[in-house]
Amino acid sequence: MPGYTDSKQEHLRRLRRIEGQARGLQRMVEDDKYCIDVLTQVSATTSALQSFALSLLEEHLAHCVAEATRKGGAEAEAKVKEASDAIARLVRS
């Protein structure tokens, strides 16, 4: 079971809001809005996605990684490596 199961509905609401922001960007370009206004909205959308990603990562660490480390062994090492790689991807983006 994924670590985000308890907050799945909250995550879905956030993603729908982000989807609306992305559609808003498309409308802004279609309507020839001022570049800086579009960039401001891009920044807001990017921040919303980053916030979502950090929340999901936190839940993954608290649930999936913590569970694996309690069990120990190769699975624990794999989960820690997987989380580390995910963090590295988020930092680079």
PDB file of N, CA, C and O in Angstrom, residues 2-3 20 24 78 85:
ATOM      1  N   PRO A   2       0.631   2.215  -0.874  1.00  0.00           N
ATOM      2  CA  PRO A   2       1.461   3.421  -0.931  1.00  0.00           C
ATOM      3  C   PRO A   2       1.369   4.241   0.348  1.00  0.00           C
ATOM      4  O   PRO A   2       0.346   4.233   1.044  1.00  0.00           O
ATOM      5  N   GLY A   3       2.425   4.979   0.631  1.00  0.00           N
ATOM      6  CA  GLY A   3       2.475   5.812   1.823  1.00  0.00           C
ATOM      7  C   GLY A   3       1.484   6.961   1.800  1.00  0.00           C
ATOM      8  O   GLY A   3       1.164   7.532   2.831  1.00  0.00           O
ATOM      9  N   GLY A  20      -5.606  22.734 -13.239  1.00  0.00           N
ATOM     10  CA  GLY A  20      -6.291  23.967 -13.590  1.00  0.00           C
ATOM     11  C   GLY A  20      -5.306  25.098 -13.859  1.00  0.00           C
ATOM     12  O   GLY A  20      -5.506  25.906 -14.776  1.00  0.00           O
ATOM     13  N   GLY A  24      -4.816  27.081 -17.267  1.00  0.00           N
ATOM     14  CA  GLY A  24      -4.816  28.543 -17.246  1.00  0.00           C
ATOM     15  C   GLY A  24      -3.641  29.109 -18.030  1.00  0.00           C
ATOM     16  O   GLY A  24      -3.776  30.116 -18.724  1.00  0.00           O
ATOM     17  N   ALA A  78      17.630  -0.873  -0.634  1.00  0.00           N
ATOM     18  CA  ALA A  78      17.029  -0.491  -1.918  1.00  0.00           C
ATOM     19  C   ALA A  78      16.093   0.706  -1.750  1.00  0.00           C
ATOM     20  O   ALA A  78      16.094   1.630  -2.579  1.00  0.00           O
ATOM     21  N   ASP A  85      17.741   8.728  -4.687  1.00  0.00           N
ATOM     22  CA  ASP A  85      17.683   9.058  -6.115  1.00  0.00           C
ATOM     23  C   ASP A  85      16.529  10.014  -6.429  1.00  0.00           C
ATOM     24  O   ASP A  85      16.677  10.934  -7.231  1.00  0.00           O
TER      25      ASP A  85
END
